[in-house]
Amino acid sequence: MLSKKLLKALNNQLNKEIYSAYLYLSMSSYAGSIGLKGSANWFMVQYQEEMVHAMKVFTFINSRGEHTDLAAIAAPPTEFRSLLDMFQQTLAHEQTITASINELTDLALAEKDHATNIFLQWLVTEQIEEEENDRDIIGKLKLIGDNGQGLLMLDNELAARVFVPPPATAA
Ligand code: OFO
């Protein structure tokens, strides 16, 4: 059983993960519309990863004998200034998600809910990789600057990203 406070916080996290998916779906569409098909692929894979995060929270809530309280998902932005702008917004967003997961973990610890604390460790670790990926790409984009050829080379690199379902959700 989860406390009311923790259940509410987990429901909020579920909403945030689905919003993340929605945000990256929007970025994927925008990148595709300006001819950056590799970047569109990268954001589509990110969308899939976010849905895995969301479903992990969803499943955890039910596994504790509770049910979700699904709320409206906010509309994400649909226009971006550049690929650099998209990745800077991605990193800023992921930093807010990291803060949210840390607060959730603090709450689980304060309530001595060890099961929730253990569950959250996967998300805590995942955020390290999420932020690192964004920082790496932002660094490359800054080096590329206005060089179109460099941008196309990076776009080709981003085309290689594939979605790998975690073992628990693999078919
Ligand atoms: Fe779910 O890690 Fe990004 O938002």
Short mmCIF file of N, CA and C and ligand atoms in Angstrom, two decimals:
data_model
loop_
_atom_site.label_atom_id
_atom_site.label_comp_id
_atom_site.label_asym_id
_atom_site.label_seq_id
_atom_site.Cartn_x
_atom_site.Cartn_y
_atom_site.Cartn_z
N MET A 1 0.82 -1.19 0.00
CA MET A 1 0.00 0.00 0.00
C MET A 1 0.87 1.26 0.00
N LEU A 2 0.43 2.23 -0.78
CA LEU A 2 1.18 3.49 -0.87
C LEU A 2 0.45 4.55 -0.05
N SER A 3 1.20 5.48 0.53
CA SER A 3 0.53 6.59 1.22
C SER A 3 -0.14 7.47 0.15
N LYS A 4 -1.12 8.23 0.57
CA LYS A 4 -1.83 9.12 -0.37
C LYS A 4 -0.85 10.11 -1.02
N LYS A 5 0.07 10.61 -0.21
CA LYS A 5 1.03 11.59 -0.69
C LYS A 5 1.96 10.99 -1.77
N LEU A 6 2.43 9.78 -1.48
CA LEU A 6 3.33 9.12 -2.42
C LEU A 6 2.58 8.72 -3.70
N LEU A 7 1.35 8.27 -3.54
CA LEU A 7 0.55 7.90 -4.71
C LEU A 7 0.36 9.13 -5.61
N LYS A 8 0.06 10.26 -4.99
CA LYS A 8 -0.14 11.49 -5.76
C LYS A 8 1.15 11.87 -6.49
N ALA A 9 2.27 11.75 -5.79
CA ALA A 9 3.57 12.11 -6.40
C ALA A 9 3.90 11.14 -7.55
N LEU A 10 3.58 9.86 -7.39
CA LEU A 10 3.84 8.90 -8.47
C LEU A 10 2.94 9.18 -9.67
N ASN A 11 1.69 9.54 -9.38
CA ASN A 11 0.78 9.91 -10.47
C ASN A 11 1.31 11.12 -11.23
N ASN A 12 1.84 12.09 -10.49
CA ASN A 12 2.43 13.28 -11.13
C ASN A 12 3.61 12.89 -12.01
N GLN A 13 4.42 11.97 -11.49
CA GLN A 13 5.58 11.53 -12.27
C GLN A 13 5.14 10.82 -13.54
N LEU A 14 4.08 10.05 -13.44
CA LEU A 14 3.53 9.36 -14.62
C LEU A 14 3.13 10.40 -15.68
N ASN A 15 2.47 11.45 -15.23
CA ASN A 15 2.05 12.51 -16.16
C ASN A 15 3.28 13.17 -16.80
N LYS A 16 4.31 13.39 -16.00
CA LYS A 16 5.52 14.04 -16.53
C LYS A 16 6.23 13.17 -17.56
N GLU A 17 6.24 11.86 -17.31
CA GLU A 17 6.90 10.96 -18.27
C GLU A 17 6.13 10.93 -19.58
N ILE A 18 4.80 10.95 -19.49
CA ILE A 18 4.01 10.96 -20.74
C ILE A 18 4.19 12.31 -21.45
N TYR A 19 4.27 13.39 -20.67
CA TYR A 19 4.55 14.69 -21.30
C TYR A 19 5.91 14.66 -22.02
N SER A 20 6.90 14.04 -21.37
CA SER A 20 8.22 13.93 -22.00
C SER A 20 8.09 13.22 -23.35
N ALA A 21 7.34 12.13 -23.36
CA ALA A 21 7.13 11.39 -24.61
C ALA A 21 6.50 12.30 -25.66
N TYR A 22 5.51 13.06 -25.23
CA TYR A 22 4.79 13.97 -26.12
C TYR A 22 5.73 15.05 -26.68
N LEU A 23 6.59 15.57 -25.78
CA LEU A 23 7.55 16.61 -26.18
C LEU A 23 8.49 16.08 -27.27
N TYR A 24 9.00 14.86 -27.07
CA TYR A 24 9.96 14.32 -28.04
C TYR A 24 9.28 13.88 -29.32
N LEU A 25 8.03 13.51 -29.22
CA LEU A 25 7.27 13.19 -30.44
C LEU A 25 7.13 14.47 -31.28
N SER A 26 6.86 15.58 -30.62
CA SER A 26 6.74 16.86 -31.31
C SER A 26 8.08 17.25 -31.94
N MET A 27 9.16 17.05 -31.20
CA MET A 27 10.49 17.38 -31.73
C MET A 27 10.83 16.49 -32.92
N SER A 28 10.44 15.21 -32.84
CA SER A 28 10.70 14.29 -33.95
C SER A 28 10.00 14.78 -35.21
N SER A 29 8.77 15.19 -35.04
CA SER A 29 8.00 15.67 -36.19
C SER A 29 8.63 16.92 -36.77
N TYR A 30 9.05 17.85 -35.90
CA TYR A 30 9.64 19.10 -36.38
C TYR A 30 10.96 18.81 -37.12
N ALA A 31 11.80 17.96 -36.52
CA ALA A 31 13.09 17.65 -37.15
C ALA A 31 12.87 17.03 -38.53
N GLY A 32 11.90 16.13 -38.62
CA GLY A 32 11.59 15.52 -39.92
C GLY A 32 11.14 16.56 -40.93
N SER A 33 10.39 17.55 -40.46
CA SER A 33 9.83 18.56 -41.38
C SER A 33 10.91 19.50 -41.94
N ILE A 34 12.08 19.56 -41.27
CA ILE A 34 13.14 20.42 -41.82
C ILE A 34 14.26 19.56 -42.44
N GLY A 35 13.94 18.31 -42.74
CA GLY A 35 14.87 17.45 -43.47
C GLY A 35 15.91 16.74 -42.62
N LEU A 36 15.78 16.83 -41.31
CA LEU A 36 16.75 16.16 -40.44
C LEU A 36 16.18 14.81 -40.00
N LYS A 37 16.21 13.86 -40.93
CA LYS A 37 15.57 12.56 -40.67
C LYS A 37 16.27 11.77 -39.57
N GLY A 38 17.59 11.90 -39.46
CA GLY A 38 18.31 11.20 -38.41
C GLY A 38 17.93 11.73 -37.03
N SER A 39 17.79 13.05 -36.94
CA SER A 39 17.39 13.67 -35.67
C SER A 39 15.95 13.27 -35.34
N ALA A 40 15.11 13.21 -36.39
CA ALA A 40 13.72 12.77 -36.18
C ALA A 40 13.72 11.36 -35.59
N ASN A 41 14.63 10.51 -36.09
CA ASN A 41 14.73 9.15 -35.56
C ASN A 41 15.16 9.18 -34.09
N TRP A 42 16.16 10.01 -33.77
CA TRP A 42 16.68 10.09 -32.39
C TRP A 42 15.55 10.47 -31.43
N PHE A 43 14.76 11.46 -31.82
CA PHE A 43 13.68 11.90 -30.93
C PHE A 43 12.55 10.86 -30.87
N MET A 44 12.36 10.11 -31.97
CA MET A 44 11.33 9.07 -31.94
C MET A 44 11.74 7.95 -30.96
N VAL A 45 13.03 7.62 -30.96
CA VAL A 45 13.52 6.61 -30.01
C VAL A 45 13.36 7.14 -28.59
N GLN A 46 13.62 8.44 -28.41
CA GLN A 46 13.47 9.03 -27.08
C GLN A 46 12.01 8.97 -26.62
N TYR A 47 11.11 9.23 -27.57
CA TYR A 47 9.67 9.10 -27.28
C TYR A 47 9.36 7.69 -26.77
N GLN A 48 9.91 6.68 -27.46
CA GLN A 48 9.65 5.29 -27.05
C GLN A 48 10.21 5.02 -25.65
N GLU A 49 11.41 5.56 -25.40
CA GLU A 49 12.00 5.35 -24.07
C GLU A 49 11.14 5.99 -22.98
N GLU A 50 10.60 7.18 -23.28
CA GLU A 50 9.77 7.86 -22.27
C GLU A 50 8.51 7.07 -21.97
N MET A 51 7.96 6.43 -23.01
CA MET A 51 6.76 5.61 -22.77
C MET A 51 7.10 4.40 -21.90
N VAL A 52 8.33 3.90 -22.03
CA VAL A 52 8.76 2.80 -21.15
C VAL A 52 8.82 3.32 -19.71
N HIS A 53 9.38 4.52 -19.52
CA HIS A 53 9.45 5.09 -18.16
C HIS A 53 8.03 5.25 -17.59
N ALA A 54 7.14 5.80 -18.43
CA ALA A 54 5.76 6.03 -17.98
C ALA A 54 5.11 4.71 -17.58
N MET A 55 5.30 3.68 -18.41
CA MET A 55 4.64 2.40 -18.13
C MET A 55 5.25 1.71 -16.92
N LYS A 56 6.51 1.99 -16.63
CA LYS A 56 7.11 1.43 -15.41
C LYS A 56 6.40 2.02 -14.19
N VAL A 57 6.16 3.34 -14.22
CA VAL A 57 5.49 3.99 -13.08
C VAL A 57 4.04 3.47 -13.00
N PHE A 58 3.38 3.40 -14.15
CA PHE A 58 2.00 2.90 -14.22
C PHE A 58 1.89 1.51 -13.59
N THR A 59 2.78 0.62 -14.02
CA THR A 59 2.74 -0.77 -13.54
C THR A 59 3.05 -0.84 -12.05
N PHE A 60 3.99 0.02 -11.61
CA PHE A 60 4.35 0.01 -10.19
C PHE A 60 3.16 0.42 -9.32
N ILE A 61 2.43 1.46 -9.75
CA ILE A 61 1.27 1.92 -8.98
C ILE A 61 0.27 0.77 -8.81
N ASN A 62 -0.01 0.07 -9.91
CA ASN A 62 -0.96 -1.05 -9.83
C ASN A 62 -0.42 -2.20 -9.00
N SER A 63 0.90 -2.43 -9.11
CA SER A 63 1.47 -3.56 -8.36
C SER A 63 1.41 -3.33 -6.85
N ARG A 64 1.22 -2.07 -6.44
CA ARG A 64 1.10 -1.76 -5.01
C ARG A 64 -0.36 -1.71 -4.57
N GLY A 65 -1.25 -2.20 -5.43
CA GLY A 65 -2.66 -2.28 -5.05
C GLY A 65 -3.42 -0.98 -5.21
N GLU A 66 -2.84 -0.03 -5.94
CA GLU A 66 -3.51 1.26 -6.15
C GLU A 66 -3.87 1.40 -7.62
N HIS A 67 -4.53 2.51 -7.96
CA HIS A 67 -4.78 2.75 -9.38
C HIS A 67 -4.36 4.15 -9.76
N THR A 68 -4.12 4.33 -11.05
CA THR A 68 -3.64 5.63 -11.53
C THR A 68 -4.77 6.65 -11.53
N ASP A 69 -4.35 7.90 -11.55
CA ASP A 69 -5.30 9.00 -11.62
C ASP A 69 -4.83 9.82 -12.83
N LEU A 70 -5.24 9.36 -14.00
CA LEU A 70 -4.69 9.97 -15.22
C LEU A 70 -5.22 11.38 -15.43
N ALA A 71 -4.29 12.30 -15.59
CA ALA A 71 -4.67 13.71 -15.78
C ALA A 71 -4.36 14.13 -17.21
N ALA A 72 -4.84 15.31 -17.60
CA ALA A 72 -4.58 15.82 -18.95
C ALA A 72 -3.08 16.00 -19.16
N ILE A 73 -2.65 15.75 -20.36
CA ILE A 73 -1.25 15.96 -20.72
C ILE A 73 -1.15 17.31 -21.43
N ALA A 74 -0.25 18.17 -20.95
CA ALA A 74 -0.10 19.50 -21.56
C ALA A 74 0.40 19.38 -23.00
N ALA A 75 0.03 20.35 -23.81
CA ALA A 75 0.52 20.36 -25.20
C ALA A 75 1.98 20.80 -25.22
N PRO A 76 2.84 20.09 -25.95
CA PRO A 76 4.25 20.49 -26.02
C PRO A 76 4.43 21.61 -27.05
N PRO A 77 5.60 22.28 -27.03
CA PRO A 77 5.86 23.25 -28.11
C PRO A 77 5.91 22.54 -29.46
N THR A 78 5.59 23.27 -30.51
CA THR A 78 5.57 22.65 -31.85
C THR A 78 6.53 23.32 -32.82
N GLU A 79 7.12 24.44 -32.40
CA GLU A 79 8.08 25.16 -33.26
C GLU A 79 9.39 25.30 -32.50
N PHE A 80 10.50 25.14 -33.23
CA PHE A 80 11.82 25.25 -32.59
C PHE A 80 12.73 26.08 -33.48
N ARG A 81 13.73 26.71 -32.88
CA ARG A 81 14.61 27.60 -33.65
C ARG A 81 15.65 26.82 -34.45
N SER A 82 16.10 25.70 -33.91
CA SER A 82 17.19 24.93 -34.55
C SER A 82 17.31 23.60 -33.82
N LEU A 83 18.19 22.74 -34.35
CA LEU A 83 18.43 21.47 -33.67
C LEU A 83 19.10 21.73 -32.31
N LEU A 84 19.98 22.73 -32.27
CA LEU A 84 20.61 23.07 -30.99
C LEU A 84 19.55 23.50 -29.98
N ASP A 85 18.61 24.30 -30.43
CA ASP A 85 17.51 24.74 -29.55
C ASP A 85 16.74 23.52 -29.01
N MET A 86 16.48 22.55 -29.90
CA MET A 86 15.74 21.35 -29.45
C MET A 86 16.51 20.59 -28.38
N PHE A 87 17.83 20.44 -28.59
CA PHE A 87 18.59 19.68 -27.60
C PHE A 87 18.81 20.48 -26.31
N GLN A 88 18.89 21.80 -26.43
CA GLN A 88 19.01 22.60 -25.19
C GLN A 88 17.71 22.51 -24.39
N GLN A 89 16.58 22.53 -25.10
CA GLN A 89 15.29 22.39 -24.40
C GLN A 89 15.16 20.98 -23.81
N THR A 90 15.70 19.99 -24.54
CA THR A 90 15.66 18.60 -24.05
C THR A 90 16.46 18.48 -22.74
N LEU A 91 17.67 19.04 -22.73
CA LEU A 91 18.49 18.95 -21.51
C LEU A 91 17.81 19.68 -20.35
N ALA A 92 17.29 20.88 -20.63
CA ALA A 92 16.63 21.64 -19.55
C ALA A 92 15.43 20.84 -19.01
N HIS A 93 14.69 20.21 -19.92
CA HIS A 93 13.54 19.42 -19.49
C HIS A 93 14.00 18.22 -18.65
N GLU A 94 15.04 17.55 -19.12
CA GLU A 94 15.52 16.37 -18.37
C GLU A 94 16.03 16.76 -16.97
N GLN A 95 16.59 17.97 -16.87
CA GLN A 95 17.04 18.40 -15.54
C GLN A 95 15.85 18.59 -14.59
N THR A 96 14.71 19.04 -15.13
CA THR A 96 13.52 19.17 -14.26
C THR A 96 13.00 17.77 -13.89
N ILE A 97 13.12 16.82 -14.82
CA ILE A 97 12.67 15.45 -14.53
C ILE A 97 13.57 14.83 -13.46
N THR A 98 14.87 15.06 -13.58
CA THR A 98 15.81 14.54 -12.57
C THR A 98 15.44 15.09 -11.19
N ALA A 99 15.16 16.40 -11.13
CA ALA A 99 14.80 17.03 -9.85
C ALA A 99 13.52 16.40 -9.30
N SER A 100 12.58 16.14 -10.19
CA SER A 100 11.30 15.57 -9.77
C SER A 100 11.49 14.14 -9.20
N ILE A 101 12.33 13.35 -9.87
CA ILE A 101 12.60 11.98 -9.40
C ILE A 101 13.35 12.03 -8.06
N ASN A 102 14.26 12.98 -7.93
CA ASN A 102 14.98 13.11 -6.66
C ASN A 102 14.03 13.46 -5.52
N GLU A 103 13.08 14.36 -5.79
CA GLU A 103 12.09 14.73 -4.76
C GLU A 103 11.22 13.53 -4.37
N LEU A 104 10.86 12.76 -5.41
CA LEU A 104 10.05 11.56 -5.18
C LEU A 104 10.83 10.57 -4.30
N THR A 105 12.10 10.44 -4.58
CA THR A 105 12.94 9.53 -3.80
C THR A 105 13.07 10.03 -2.36
N ASP A 106 13.23 11.34 -2.19
CA ASP A 106 13.28 11.93 -0.84
C ASP A 106 12.02 11.59 -0.07
N LEU A 107 10.88 11.70 -0.76
CA LEU A 107 9.58 11.42 -0.11
C LEU A 107 9.48 9.94 0.28
N ALA A 108 9.90 9.05 -0.64
CA ALA A 108 9.85 7.61 -0.33
C ALA A 108 10.73 7.30 0.89
N LEU A 109 11.88 7.94 0.96
CA LEU A 109 12.79 7.71 2.09
C LEU A 109 12.19 8.27 3.38
N ALA A 110 11.60 9.47 3.28
CA ALA A 110 10.99 10.09 4.47
C ALA A 110 9.86 9.22 5.01
N GLU A 111 9.15 8.56 4.11
CA GLU A 111 8.03 7.72 4.53
C GLU A 111 8.46 6.28 4.82
N LYS A 112 9.75 6.03 4.69
CA LYS A 112 10.31 4.68 4.90
C LYS A 112 9.61 3.65 4.00
N ASP A 113 9.27 4.07 2.77
CA ASP A 113 8.66 3.15 1.81
C ASP A 113 9.81 2.56 0.99
N HIS A 114 10.36 1.47 1.47
CA HIS A 114 11.56 0.90 0.84
C HIS A 114 11.29 0.35 -0.55
N ALA A 115 10.11 -0.19 -0.78
CA ALA A 115 9.78 -0.74 -2.10
C ALA A 115 9.79 0.38 -3.15
N THR A 116 9.20 1.52 -2.79
CA THR A 116 9.18 2.64 -3.75
C THR A 116 10.59 3.18 -3.95
N ASN A 117 11.33 3.24 -2.88
CA ASN A 117 12.72 3.72 -3.00
C ASN A 117 13.51 2.82 -3.95
N ILE A 118 13.38 1.51 -3.80
CA ILE A 118 14.11 0.59 -4.68
C ILE A 118 13.63 0.75 -6.12
N PHE A 119 12.31 0.86 -6.32
CA PHE A 119 11.76 1.05 -7.66
C PHE A 119 12.37 2.30 -8.32
N LEU A 120 12.46 3.39 -7.54
CA LEU A 120 12.92 4.66 -8.11
C LEU A 120 14.40 4.66 -8.49
N GLN A 121 15.17 3.73 -7.93
CA GLN A 121 16.62 3.72 -8.24
C GLN A 121 16.87 3.55 -9.74
N TRP A 122 16.01 2.78 -10.41
CA TRP A 122 16.17 2.59 -11.87
C TRP A 122 16.04 3.93 -12.59
N LEU A 123 15.05 4.72 -12.17
CA LEU A 123 14.83 6.02 -12.81
C LEU A 123 15.95 7.00 -12.47
N VAL A 124 16.44 6.94 -11.23
CA VAL A 124 17.54 7.82 -10.81
C VAL A 124 18.75 7.57 -11.72
N THR A 125 19.08 6.29 -11.93
CA THR A 125 20.24 5.93 -12.75
C THR A 125 20.01 6.31 -14.21
N GLU A 126 18.80 6.07 -14.69
CA GLU A 126 18.46 6.37 -16.08
C GLU A 126 18.68 7.85 -16.39
N GLN A 127 18.39 8.72 -15.41
CA GLN A 127 18.53 10.16 -15.66
C GLN A 127 19.98 10.58 -15.92
N ILE A 128 20.94 9.82 -15.36
CA ILE A 128 22.35 10.17 -15.61
C ILE A 128 22.62 10.07 -17.11
N GLU A 129 22.16 8.95 -17.70
CA GLU A 129 22.37 8.72 -19.13
C GLU A 129 21.58 9.72 -19.98
N GLU A 130 20.35 10.02 -19.55
CA GLU A 130 19.51 10.97 -20.30
C GLU A 130 20.24 12.31 -20.43
N GLU A 131 20.72 12.83 -19.32
CA GLU A 131 21.37 14.14 -19.35
C GLU A 131 22.71 14.08 -20.09
N GLU A 132 23.44 13.00 -19.90
CA GLU A 132 24.76 12.87 -20.55
C GLU A 132 24.61 12.87 -22.07
N ASN A 133 23.64 12.11 -22.58
CA ASN A 133 23.40 12.06 -24.03
C ASN A 133 23.15 13.46 -24.58
N ASP A 134 22.30 14.21 -23.88
CA ASP A 134 21.95 15.55 -24.35
C ASP A 134 23.16 16.47 -24.34
N ARG A 135 23.94 16.39 -23.26
CA ARG A 135 25.14 17.25 -23.16
C ARG A 135 26.13 16.95 -24.28
N ASP A 136 26.30 15.65 -24.59
CA ASP A 136 27.24 15.26 -25.67
C ASP A 136 26.80 15.86 -26.99
N ILE A 137 25.51 15.75 -27.29
CA ILE A 137 25.01 16.24 -28.59
C ILE A 137 25.07 17.77 -28.64
N ILE A 138 24.76 18.43 -27.53
CA ILE A 138 24.85 19.89 -27.50
C ILE A 138 26.29 20.33 -27.75
N GLY A 139 27.25 19.62 -27.16
CA GLY A 139 28.67 19.93 -27.37
C GLY A 139 29.04 19.83 -28.84
N LYS A 140 28.58 18.77 -29.50
CA LYS A 140 28.88 18.60 -30.93
C LYS A 140 28.22 19.71 -31.74
N LEU A 141 26.98 20.02 -31.42
CA LEU A 141 26.26 21.06 -32.18
C LEU A 141 26.94 22.42 -32.03
N LYS A 142 27.51 22.68 -30.88
CA LYS A 142 28.21 23.96 -30.67
C LYS A 142 29.49 24.00 -31.51
N LEU A 143 30.17 22.85 -31.61
CA LEU A 143 31.38 22.79 -32.44
C LEU A 143 31.02 22.96 -33.92
N ILE A 144 29.90 22.38 -34.31
CA ILE A 144 29.46 22.44 -35.71
C ILE A 144 29.08 23.86 -36.11
N GLY A 145 28.45 24.59 -35.20
CA GLY A 145 28.04 25.97 -35.49
C GLY A 145 27.18 26.05 -36.74
N ASP A 146 27.61 26.88 -37.71
CA ASP A 146 26.82 27.08 -38.94
C ASP A 146 27.26 26.16 -40.07
N ASN A 147 28.09 25.19 -39.77
CA ASN A 147 28.60 24.31 -40.83
C ASN A 147 27.55 23.25 -41.21
N GLY A 148 26.94 23.43 -42.38
CA GLY A 148 25.87 22.53 -42.85
C GLY A 148 26.33 21.09 -43.00
N GLN A 149 27.57 20.93 -43.49
CA GLN A 149 28.08 19.57 -43.70
C GLN A 149 28.23 18.85 -42.35
N GLY A 150 28.70 19.58 -41.37
CA GLY A 150 28.84 19.01 -40.03
C GLY A 150 27.49 18.60 -39.48
N LEU A 151 26.48 19.44 -39.72
CA LEU A 151 25.13 19.15 -39.23
C LEU A 151 24.59 17.86 -39.88
N LEU A 152 24.84 17.72 -41.19
CA LEU A 152 24.37 16.50 -41.87
C LEU A 152 25.10 15.26 -41.36
N MET A 153 26.39 15.42 -41.05
CA MET A 153 27.14 14.27 -40.51
C MET A 153 26.58 13.86 -39.15
N LEU A 154 26.28 14.85 -38.32
CA LEU A 154 25.69 14.53 -37.00
C LEU A 154 24.30 13.91 -37.19
N ASP A 155 23.54 14.44 -38.14
CA ASP A 155 22.21 13.89 -38.40
C ASP A 155 22.31 12.41 -38.79
N ASN A 156 23.32 12.07 -39.58
CA ASN A 156 23.54 10.67 -39.96
C ASN A 156 23.85 9.83 -38.74
N GLU A 157 24.63 10.40 -37.83
CA GLU A 157 24.99 9.68 -36.60
C GLU A 157 23.72 9.42 -35.76
N LEU A 158 22.85 10.41 -35.70
CA LEU A 158 21.62 10.27 -34.89
C LEU A 158 20.65 9.28 -35.52
N ALA A 159 20.81 9.04 -36.82
CA ALA A 159 19.95 8.08 -37.53
C ALA A 159 20.22 6.65 -37.05
N ALA A 160 21.39 6.43 -36.46
CA ALA A 160 21.77 5.07 -36.07
C ALA A 160 21.16 4.63 -34.73
N ARG A 161 20.55 5.57 -34.01
CA ARG A 161 20.01 5.19 -32.69
C ARG A 161 18.83 4.23 -32.85
N VAL A 162 18.84 3.17 -32.09
CA VAL A 162 17.72 2.23 -32.14
C VAL A 162 17.10 2.07 -30.74
N PHE A 163 15.83 1.82 -30.74
CA PHE A 163 15.12 1.60 -29.48
C PHE A 163 15.38 0.17 -29.00
N VAL A 164 15.86 0.05 -27.79
CA VAL A 164 16.09 -1.28 -27.21
C VAL A 164 15.16 -1.43 -26.02
N PRO A 165 14.11 -2.26 -26.14
CA PRO A 165 13.20 -2.40 -25.01
C PRO A 165 13.91 -3.02 -23.82
N PRO A 166 13.66 -2.53 -22.61
CA PRO A 166 14.26 -3.17 -21.44
C PRO A 166 13.72 -4.58 -21.29
N PRO A 167 14.46 -5.51 -20.68
CA PRO A 167 14.06 -6.91 -20.60
C PRO A 167 12.61 -7.14 -20.16
N ALA A 168 12.16 -6.35 -19.17
CA ALA A 168 10.81 -6.58 -18.65
C ALA A 168 9.73 -6.30 -19.67
N THR A 169 10.02 -5.42 -20.68
CA THR A 169 8.98 -5.09 -21.65
C THR A 169 9.27 -5.70 -23.01
N ALA A 170 10.39 -6.47 -23.11
CA ALA A 170 10.72 -7.08 -24.40
C ALA A 170 9.67 -8.12 -24.75
N ALA A 171 9.40 -8.25 -26.06
CA ALA A 171 8.37 -9.22 -26.50
C ALA A 171 8.89 -10.63 -26.36
FE1 OFO B 1 11.85 9.75 -18.47
O1 OFO B 1 13.50 10.44 -18.65
FE2 OFO B 1 13.34 11.78 -19.86
O2 OFO B 1 11.96 12.68 -19.25
#
